[in-house]
Short mmCIF file of C-alpha atoms in Angstrom, two decimals:
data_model
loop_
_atom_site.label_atom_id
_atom_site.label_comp_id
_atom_site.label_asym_id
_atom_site.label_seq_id
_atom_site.Cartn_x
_atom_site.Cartn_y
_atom_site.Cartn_z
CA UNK Z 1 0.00 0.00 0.00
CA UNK Z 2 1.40 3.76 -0.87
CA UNK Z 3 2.73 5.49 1.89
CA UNK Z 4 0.38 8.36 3.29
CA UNK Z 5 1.21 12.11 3.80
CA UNK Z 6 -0.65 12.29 7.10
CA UNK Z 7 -0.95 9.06 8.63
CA UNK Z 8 1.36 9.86 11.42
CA UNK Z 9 -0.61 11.99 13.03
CA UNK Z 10 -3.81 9.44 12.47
CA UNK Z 11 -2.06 6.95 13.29
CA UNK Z 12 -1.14 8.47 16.53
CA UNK Z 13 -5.14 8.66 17.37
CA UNK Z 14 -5.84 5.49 15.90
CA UNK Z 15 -4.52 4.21 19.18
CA UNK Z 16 -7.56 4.91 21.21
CA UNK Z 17 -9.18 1.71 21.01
CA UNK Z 18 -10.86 0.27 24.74
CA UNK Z 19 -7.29 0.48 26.34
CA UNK Z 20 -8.33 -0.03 29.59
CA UNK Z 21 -10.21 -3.88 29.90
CA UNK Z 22 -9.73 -3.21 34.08
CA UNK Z 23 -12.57 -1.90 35.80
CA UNK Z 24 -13.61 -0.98 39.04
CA UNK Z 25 -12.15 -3.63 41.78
CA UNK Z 26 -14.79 -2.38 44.31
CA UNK Z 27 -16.71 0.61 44.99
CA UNK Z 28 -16.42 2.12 48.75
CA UNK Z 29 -16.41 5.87 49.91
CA UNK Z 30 -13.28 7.61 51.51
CA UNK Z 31 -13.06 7.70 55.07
CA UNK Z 32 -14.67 10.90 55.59
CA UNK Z 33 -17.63 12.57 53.31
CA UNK Z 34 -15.99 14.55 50.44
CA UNK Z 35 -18.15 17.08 48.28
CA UNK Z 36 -18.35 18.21 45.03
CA UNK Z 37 -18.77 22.03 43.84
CA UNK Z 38 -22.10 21.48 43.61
CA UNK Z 39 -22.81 21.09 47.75
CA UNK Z 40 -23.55 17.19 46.78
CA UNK Z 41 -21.79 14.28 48.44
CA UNK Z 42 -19.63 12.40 46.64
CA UNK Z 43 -19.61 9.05 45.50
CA UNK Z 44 -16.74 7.17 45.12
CA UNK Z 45 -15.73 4.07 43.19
CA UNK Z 46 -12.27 2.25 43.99
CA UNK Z 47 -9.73 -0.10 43.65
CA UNK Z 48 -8.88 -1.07 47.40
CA UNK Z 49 -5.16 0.26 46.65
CA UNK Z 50 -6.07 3.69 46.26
CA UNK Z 51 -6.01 5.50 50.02
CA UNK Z 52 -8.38 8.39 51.29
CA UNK Z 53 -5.13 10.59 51.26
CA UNK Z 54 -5.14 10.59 47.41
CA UNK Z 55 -8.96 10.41 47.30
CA UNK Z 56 -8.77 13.80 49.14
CA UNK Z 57 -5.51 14.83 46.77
CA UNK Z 58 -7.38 14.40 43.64
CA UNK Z 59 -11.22 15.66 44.77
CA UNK Z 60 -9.34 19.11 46.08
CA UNK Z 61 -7.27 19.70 42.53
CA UNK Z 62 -10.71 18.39 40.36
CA UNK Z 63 -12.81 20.80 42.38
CA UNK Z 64 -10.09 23.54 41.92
CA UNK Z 65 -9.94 23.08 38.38
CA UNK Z 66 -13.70 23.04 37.84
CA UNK Z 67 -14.10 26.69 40.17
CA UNK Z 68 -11.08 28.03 38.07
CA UNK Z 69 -12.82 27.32 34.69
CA UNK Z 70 -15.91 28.36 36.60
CA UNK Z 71 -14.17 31.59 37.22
CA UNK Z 72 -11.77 32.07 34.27
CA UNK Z 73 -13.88 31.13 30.75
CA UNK Z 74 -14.32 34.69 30.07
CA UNK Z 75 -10.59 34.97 29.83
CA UNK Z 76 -10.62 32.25 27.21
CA UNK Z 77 -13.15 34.16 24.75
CA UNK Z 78 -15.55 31.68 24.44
CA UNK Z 79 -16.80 31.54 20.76
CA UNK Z 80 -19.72 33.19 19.79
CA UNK Z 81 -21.74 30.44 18.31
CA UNK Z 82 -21.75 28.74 22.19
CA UNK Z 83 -23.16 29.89 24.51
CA UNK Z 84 -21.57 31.14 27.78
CA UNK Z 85 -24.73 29.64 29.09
CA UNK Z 86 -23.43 26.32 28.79
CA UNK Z 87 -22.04 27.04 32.08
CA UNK Z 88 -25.24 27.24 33.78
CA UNK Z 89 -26.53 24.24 35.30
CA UNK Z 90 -23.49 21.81 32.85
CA UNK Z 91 -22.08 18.58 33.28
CA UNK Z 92 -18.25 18.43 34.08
CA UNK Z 93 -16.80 15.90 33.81
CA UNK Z 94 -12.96 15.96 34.31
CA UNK Z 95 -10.32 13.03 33.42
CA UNK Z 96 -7.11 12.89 35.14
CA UNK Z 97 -4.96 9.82 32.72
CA UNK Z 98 -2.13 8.37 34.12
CA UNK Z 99 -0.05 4.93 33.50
CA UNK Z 100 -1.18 3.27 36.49
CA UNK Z 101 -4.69 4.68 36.95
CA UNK Z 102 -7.22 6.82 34.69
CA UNK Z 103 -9.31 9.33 37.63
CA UNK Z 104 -12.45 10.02 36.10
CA UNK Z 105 -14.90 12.91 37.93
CA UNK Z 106 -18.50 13.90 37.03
CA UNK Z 107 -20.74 16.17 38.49
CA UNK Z 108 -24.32 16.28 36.43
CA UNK Z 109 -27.32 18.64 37.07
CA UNK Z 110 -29.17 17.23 39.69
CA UNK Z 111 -27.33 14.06 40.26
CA UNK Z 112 -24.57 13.09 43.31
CA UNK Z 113 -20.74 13.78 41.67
CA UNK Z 114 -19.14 10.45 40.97
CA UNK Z 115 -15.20 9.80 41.23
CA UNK Z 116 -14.08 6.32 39.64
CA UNK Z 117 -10.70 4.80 39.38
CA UNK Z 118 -10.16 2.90 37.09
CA UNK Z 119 -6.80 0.67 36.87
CA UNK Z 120 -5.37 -0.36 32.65
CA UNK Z 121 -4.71 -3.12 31.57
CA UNK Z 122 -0.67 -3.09 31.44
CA UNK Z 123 -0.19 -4.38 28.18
CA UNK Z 124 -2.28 -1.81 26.37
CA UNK Z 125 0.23 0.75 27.45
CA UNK Z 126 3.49 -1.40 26.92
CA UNK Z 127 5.20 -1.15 23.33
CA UNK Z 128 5.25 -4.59 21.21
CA UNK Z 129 2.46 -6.25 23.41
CA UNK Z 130 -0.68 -5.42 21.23
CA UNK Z 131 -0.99 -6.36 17.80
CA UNK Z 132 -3.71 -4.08 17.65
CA UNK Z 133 -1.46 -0.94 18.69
CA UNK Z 134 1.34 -2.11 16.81
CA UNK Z 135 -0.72 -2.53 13.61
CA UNK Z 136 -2.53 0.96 13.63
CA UNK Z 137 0.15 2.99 15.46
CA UNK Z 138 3.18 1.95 12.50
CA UNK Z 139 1.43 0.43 10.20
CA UNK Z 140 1.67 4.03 7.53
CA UNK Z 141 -0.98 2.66 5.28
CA UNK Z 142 -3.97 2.41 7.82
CA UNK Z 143 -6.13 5.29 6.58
CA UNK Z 144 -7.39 8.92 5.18
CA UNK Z 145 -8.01 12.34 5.87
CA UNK Z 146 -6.66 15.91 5.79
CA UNK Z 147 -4.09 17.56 8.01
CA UNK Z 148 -4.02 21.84 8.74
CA UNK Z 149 -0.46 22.79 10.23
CA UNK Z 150 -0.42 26.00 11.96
CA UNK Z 151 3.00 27.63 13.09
CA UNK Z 152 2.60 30.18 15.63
CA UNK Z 153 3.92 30.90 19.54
CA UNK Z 154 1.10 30.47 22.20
CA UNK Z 155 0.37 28.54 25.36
CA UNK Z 156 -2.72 27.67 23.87
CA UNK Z 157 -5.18 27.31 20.47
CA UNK Z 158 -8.64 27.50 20.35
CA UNK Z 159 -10.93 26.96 17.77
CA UNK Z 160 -14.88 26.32 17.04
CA UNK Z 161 -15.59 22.94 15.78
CA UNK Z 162 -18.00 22.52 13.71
CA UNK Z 163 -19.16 18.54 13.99
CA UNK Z 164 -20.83 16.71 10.61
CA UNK Z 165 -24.00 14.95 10.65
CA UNK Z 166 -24.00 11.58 10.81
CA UNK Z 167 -24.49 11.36 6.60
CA UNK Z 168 -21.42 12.77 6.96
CA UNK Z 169 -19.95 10.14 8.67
CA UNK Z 170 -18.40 6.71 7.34
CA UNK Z 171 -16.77 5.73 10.16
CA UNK Z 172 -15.40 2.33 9.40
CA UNK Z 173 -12.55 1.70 11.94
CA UNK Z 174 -12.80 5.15 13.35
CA UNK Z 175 -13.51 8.91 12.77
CA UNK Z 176 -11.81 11.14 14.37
CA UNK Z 177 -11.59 15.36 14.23
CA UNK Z 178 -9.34 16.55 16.54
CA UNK Z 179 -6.70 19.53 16.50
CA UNK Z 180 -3.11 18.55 18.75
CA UNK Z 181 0.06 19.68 18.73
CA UNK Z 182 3.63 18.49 17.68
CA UNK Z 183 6.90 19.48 20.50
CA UNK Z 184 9.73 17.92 19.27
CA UNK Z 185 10.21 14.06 20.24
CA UNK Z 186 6.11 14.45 21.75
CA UNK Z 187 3.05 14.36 19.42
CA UNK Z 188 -0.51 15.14 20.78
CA UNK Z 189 -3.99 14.33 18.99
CA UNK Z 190 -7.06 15.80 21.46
CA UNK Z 191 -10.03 16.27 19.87
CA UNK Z 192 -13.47 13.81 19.35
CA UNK Z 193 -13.89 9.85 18.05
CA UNK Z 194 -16.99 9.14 16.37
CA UNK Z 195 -19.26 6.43 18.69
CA UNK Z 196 -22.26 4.87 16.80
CA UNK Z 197 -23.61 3.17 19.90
CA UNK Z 198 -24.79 5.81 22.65
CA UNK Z 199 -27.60 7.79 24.13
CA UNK Z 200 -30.32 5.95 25.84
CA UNK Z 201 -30.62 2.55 25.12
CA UNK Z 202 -27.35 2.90 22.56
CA UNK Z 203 -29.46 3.99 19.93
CA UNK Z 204 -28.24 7.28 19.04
CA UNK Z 205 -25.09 8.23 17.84
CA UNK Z 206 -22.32 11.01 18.73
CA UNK Z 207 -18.77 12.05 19.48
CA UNK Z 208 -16.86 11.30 22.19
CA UNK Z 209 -14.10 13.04 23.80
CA UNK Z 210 -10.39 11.50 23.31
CA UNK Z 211 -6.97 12.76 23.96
CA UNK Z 212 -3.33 10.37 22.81
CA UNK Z 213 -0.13 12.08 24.08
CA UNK Z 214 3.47 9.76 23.16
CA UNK Z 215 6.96 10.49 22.51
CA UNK Z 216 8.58 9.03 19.98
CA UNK Z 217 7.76 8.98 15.80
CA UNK Z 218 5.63 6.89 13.95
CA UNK Z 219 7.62 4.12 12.65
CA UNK Z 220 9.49 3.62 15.47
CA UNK Z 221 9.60 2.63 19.02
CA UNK Z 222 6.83 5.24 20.87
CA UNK Z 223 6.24 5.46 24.72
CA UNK Z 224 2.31 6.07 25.15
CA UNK Z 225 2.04 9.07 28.25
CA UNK Z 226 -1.76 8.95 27.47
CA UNK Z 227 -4.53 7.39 25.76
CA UNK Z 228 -8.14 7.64 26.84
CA UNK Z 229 -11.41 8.04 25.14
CA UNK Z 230 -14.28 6.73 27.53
CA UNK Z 231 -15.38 9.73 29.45
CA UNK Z 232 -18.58 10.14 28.63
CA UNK Z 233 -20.07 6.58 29.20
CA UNK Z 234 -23.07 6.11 26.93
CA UNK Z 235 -23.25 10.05 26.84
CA UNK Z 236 -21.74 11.80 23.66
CA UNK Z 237 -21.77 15.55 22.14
CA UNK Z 238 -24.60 15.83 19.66
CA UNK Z 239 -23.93 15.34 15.71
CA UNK Z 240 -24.39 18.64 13.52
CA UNK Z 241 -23.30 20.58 16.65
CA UNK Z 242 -20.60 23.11 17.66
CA UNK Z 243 -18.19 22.62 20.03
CA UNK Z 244 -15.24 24.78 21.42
CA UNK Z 245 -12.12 23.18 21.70
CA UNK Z 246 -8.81 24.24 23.38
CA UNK Z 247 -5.23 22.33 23.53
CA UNK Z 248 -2.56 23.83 25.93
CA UNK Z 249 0.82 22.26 25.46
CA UNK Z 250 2.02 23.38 29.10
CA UNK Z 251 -0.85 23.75 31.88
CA UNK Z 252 1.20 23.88 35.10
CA UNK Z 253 3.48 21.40 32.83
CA UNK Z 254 0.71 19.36 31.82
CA UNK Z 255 -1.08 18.44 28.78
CA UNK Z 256 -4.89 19.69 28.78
CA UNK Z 257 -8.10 19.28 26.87
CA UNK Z 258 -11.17 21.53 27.07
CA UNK Z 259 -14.23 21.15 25.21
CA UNK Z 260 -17.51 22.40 25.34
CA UNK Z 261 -20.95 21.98 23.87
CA UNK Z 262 -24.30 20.18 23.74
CA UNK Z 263 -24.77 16.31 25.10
CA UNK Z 264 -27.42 14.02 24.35
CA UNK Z 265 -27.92 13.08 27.87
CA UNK Z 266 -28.03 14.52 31.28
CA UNK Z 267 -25.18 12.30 32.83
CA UNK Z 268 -22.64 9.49 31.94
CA UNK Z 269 -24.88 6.80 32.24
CA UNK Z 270 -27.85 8.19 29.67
CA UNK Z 271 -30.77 7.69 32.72
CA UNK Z 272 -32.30 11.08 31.37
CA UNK Z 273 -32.26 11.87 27.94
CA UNK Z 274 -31.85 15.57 27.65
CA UNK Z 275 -29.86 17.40 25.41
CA UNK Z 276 -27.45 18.88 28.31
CA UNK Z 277 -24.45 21.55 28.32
CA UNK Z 278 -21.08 19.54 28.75
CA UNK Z 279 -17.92 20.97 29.73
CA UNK Z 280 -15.01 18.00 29.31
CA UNK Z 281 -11.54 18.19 30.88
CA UNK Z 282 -8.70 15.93 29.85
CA UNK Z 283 -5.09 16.29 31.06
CA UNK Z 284 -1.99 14.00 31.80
CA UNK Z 285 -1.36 13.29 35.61
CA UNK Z 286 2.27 13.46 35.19
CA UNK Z 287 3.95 17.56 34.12
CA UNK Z 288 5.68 16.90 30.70
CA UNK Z 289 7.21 20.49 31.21
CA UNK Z 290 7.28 20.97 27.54
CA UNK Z 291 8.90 23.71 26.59
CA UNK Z 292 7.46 24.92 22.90
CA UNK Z 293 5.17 24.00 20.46
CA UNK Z 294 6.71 23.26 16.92
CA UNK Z 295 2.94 23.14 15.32
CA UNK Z 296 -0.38 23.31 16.34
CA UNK Z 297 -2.88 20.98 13.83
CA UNK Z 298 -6.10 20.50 12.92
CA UNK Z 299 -7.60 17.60 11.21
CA UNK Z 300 -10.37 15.30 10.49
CA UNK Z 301 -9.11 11.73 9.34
CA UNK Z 302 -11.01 8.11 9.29
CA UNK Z 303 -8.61 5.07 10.10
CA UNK Z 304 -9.47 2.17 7.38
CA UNK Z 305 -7.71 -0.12 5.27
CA UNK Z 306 -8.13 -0.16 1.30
CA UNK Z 307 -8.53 4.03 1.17
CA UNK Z 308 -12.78 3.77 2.24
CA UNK Z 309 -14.68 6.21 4.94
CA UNK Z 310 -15.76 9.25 4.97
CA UNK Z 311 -15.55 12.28 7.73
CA UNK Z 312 -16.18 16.51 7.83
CA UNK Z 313 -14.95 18.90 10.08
CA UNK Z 314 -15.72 22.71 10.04
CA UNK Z 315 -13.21 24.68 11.97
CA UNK Z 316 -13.47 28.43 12.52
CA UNK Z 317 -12.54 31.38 15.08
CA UNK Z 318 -9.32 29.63 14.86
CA UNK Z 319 -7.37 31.45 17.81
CA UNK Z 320 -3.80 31.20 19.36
CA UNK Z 321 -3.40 32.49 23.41
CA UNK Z 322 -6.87 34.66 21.98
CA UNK Z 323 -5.96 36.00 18.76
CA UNK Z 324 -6.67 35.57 15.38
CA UNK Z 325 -4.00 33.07 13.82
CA UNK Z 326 -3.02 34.91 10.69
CA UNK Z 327 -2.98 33.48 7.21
CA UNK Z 328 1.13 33.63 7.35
CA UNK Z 329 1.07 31.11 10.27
CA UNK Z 330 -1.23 27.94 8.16
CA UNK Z 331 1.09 25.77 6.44
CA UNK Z 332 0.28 23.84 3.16
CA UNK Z 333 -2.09 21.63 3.43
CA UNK Z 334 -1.54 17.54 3.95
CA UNK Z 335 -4.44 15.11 2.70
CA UNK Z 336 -5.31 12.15 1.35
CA UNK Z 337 -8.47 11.58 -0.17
CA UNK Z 338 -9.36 14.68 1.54
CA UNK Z 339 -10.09 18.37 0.44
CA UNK Z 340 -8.99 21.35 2.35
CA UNK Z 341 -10.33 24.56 1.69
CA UNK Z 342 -9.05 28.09 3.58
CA UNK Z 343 -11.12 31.18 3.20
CA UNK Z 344 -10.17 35.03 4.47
CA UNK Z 345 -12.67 34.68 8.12
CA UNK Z 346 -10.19 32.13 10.03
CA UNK Z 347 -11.78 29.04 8.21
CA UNK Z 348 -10.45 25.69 7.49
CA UNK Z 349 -12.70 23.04 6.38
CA UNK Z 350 -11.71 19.75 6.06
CA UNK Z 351 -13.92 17.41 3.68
CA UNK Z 352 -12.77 13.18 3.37
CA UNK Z 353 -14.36 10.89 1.15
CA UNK Z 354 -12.48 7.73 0.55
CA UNK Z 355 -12.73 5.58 -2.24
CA UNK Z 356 -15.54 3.84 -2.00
CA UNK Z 357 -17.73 7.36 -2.04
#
């Protein structure tokens, strides 16, 4: 098969597939009630290793990170086309992802907050133990799409993401539109996966939040920091919606995900089906203290063999640390089997339609 112009970056994303086959090994409170920011006790689900010290460690820096977004979206500009309402009465839900343990908080309208531990199965994160990673993460000819490079200094990039209906969509393996960075031996793909099975009973279908930070190239040897894309449960942000997405490089040292928009239901587990603000935060446990970003990118791709899928992705307001990202700073455009179009308002759409379309 021919060797692909942007299946690096893909294949960096394709490697969000159910990494983590451990679930809860019991579900018991810490030793003393903890709240969330909403007043609400919370519950807590466990592994028995996991001790009320960093139960208490991780509710203090979730709840201080929700209050600080709480306080501090205006300083981020929020995009027009959502509103700052969205912050009224929303779902967080906030994803800590380390190697031993992915922390996952929510606290829905209405509902008790929920903190669950969840503990990976080793070999998903261990180079040359998974076919399946091995295969999609190297392999160069294992899919399509389109790839917008954007050069310019900033701590972070924002942008307004535009998501396609589901006519839009041939998923096949995967669809993914996400936007990332590159900083130098690190690559980062944080953006949404396409999930045909959610909302209440399953039925529906929507995209889910994912986020894939490793160092090390395509092609060769690549340690996996991160790799999660289960936050949301059976919940999902709604098809021929917009979301706003942001990427810092270096929060505190870490890598972060923000996105917010519209859900289909009211909570993780879909009991109430209620198109719902959601507010998502994703960032590594560990600090990466990265220094500078090489590139910022934005791209919609499908992973597939034999060139098939399909995939859109609309972004606009495209915005670096809150400004405009000028036309100097977009590089020329990667695809395959993909069209790219640029226009003067800060507009790249991205347009895939593989072979058998």
């Amino acid at each position: 098969m021919k060797r692909k112009m942007i299946l690096p970056i893909m294949a960096a994303a394709s490697l969000v597939f159910s990494p983590f086959a451990g679930q809860i090994a019991s579900a018991e409170s810490a030793d003393k009630i903890l709240e969330g920011t909403n007043g609400r006790e919370i519950v807590i689900h466990k592994p028995d290793d996991i001790s009320s010290a960093k139960i208490d460690e991780l509710v203090n820096h979730i709840k201080k990170g929700i209050e600080e977004d709480r306080v501090g979206n205006h300083k981020l500009g929020l995009n027009k086309n959502v509103s700052e309402s969205v912050y009224d009465n929303a779902i967080y839900d906030y994803t800590i992802i380390a190697e031993d343990y992915v922390y996952k908080y929510e606290e829905a309208p209405d509902k008790a907050p929920e903190l669950t531990i969840e503990k990976p199965d080793v070999k998903y994160l261990t180079e040359g133990q998974n076919d399946r990673i091995n295969t999609l993460a190297y392999n160069i000819g294992d899919g399509i799409g389109g790839r917008q490079n954007i050069v310019k200094n900033g701590s972070y990039l924002s942008t307004l993401l535009r998501l396609p209906l589901d006519s839009q969509v041939g998923e096949e393996t995967a669809a993914y539109n996400y936007s990332g960075f590159s900083s130098g031996a690190y690559e980062a793909d944080m953006g949404l996966v396409y999930d045909s099975s959610v909302g209440l009973g399953l039925a529906e279908k929507g995209w889910k939040p994912t986020m894939v930070v490793k160092k090390g190239k395509v092609g060769s040897p690549a340690k996996l920091i991160a790799d999660y894309a289960d936050v949301q449960g059976a919940n999902a942000y709604l098809p021929n919606s917009d979301v706003n997405l942001y990427i810092w490089y270096n929060d505190g040292g870490k890598v972060r995900l923000k996105i917010n928009g519209t859900a289909t239901c009211s909570n993780q587990s879909c009991s109430s089906s209620k198109d719902t603000p959601l507010i998502s935060i994703m960032e590594t446990n560990d600090s990466l203290g990265l220094n500078s970003v090489d590139q910022w990118k934005l791209l919609s791709t499908v992973v597939s063999t034999d060139d098939r899928g399909k995939n859109k992705a609309t972004y606009s307001s495209i915005k670096v640390d809150g400004a405009s990202v000028p036309s100097s700073a977009f590089s020329a455009p990667l695809t395959d089997f993909a069209n790219i179009k640029r226009d003067g308002n800060n507009t790249v759409t991205i347009t895939v339609k593989g072979s058998n379309y």
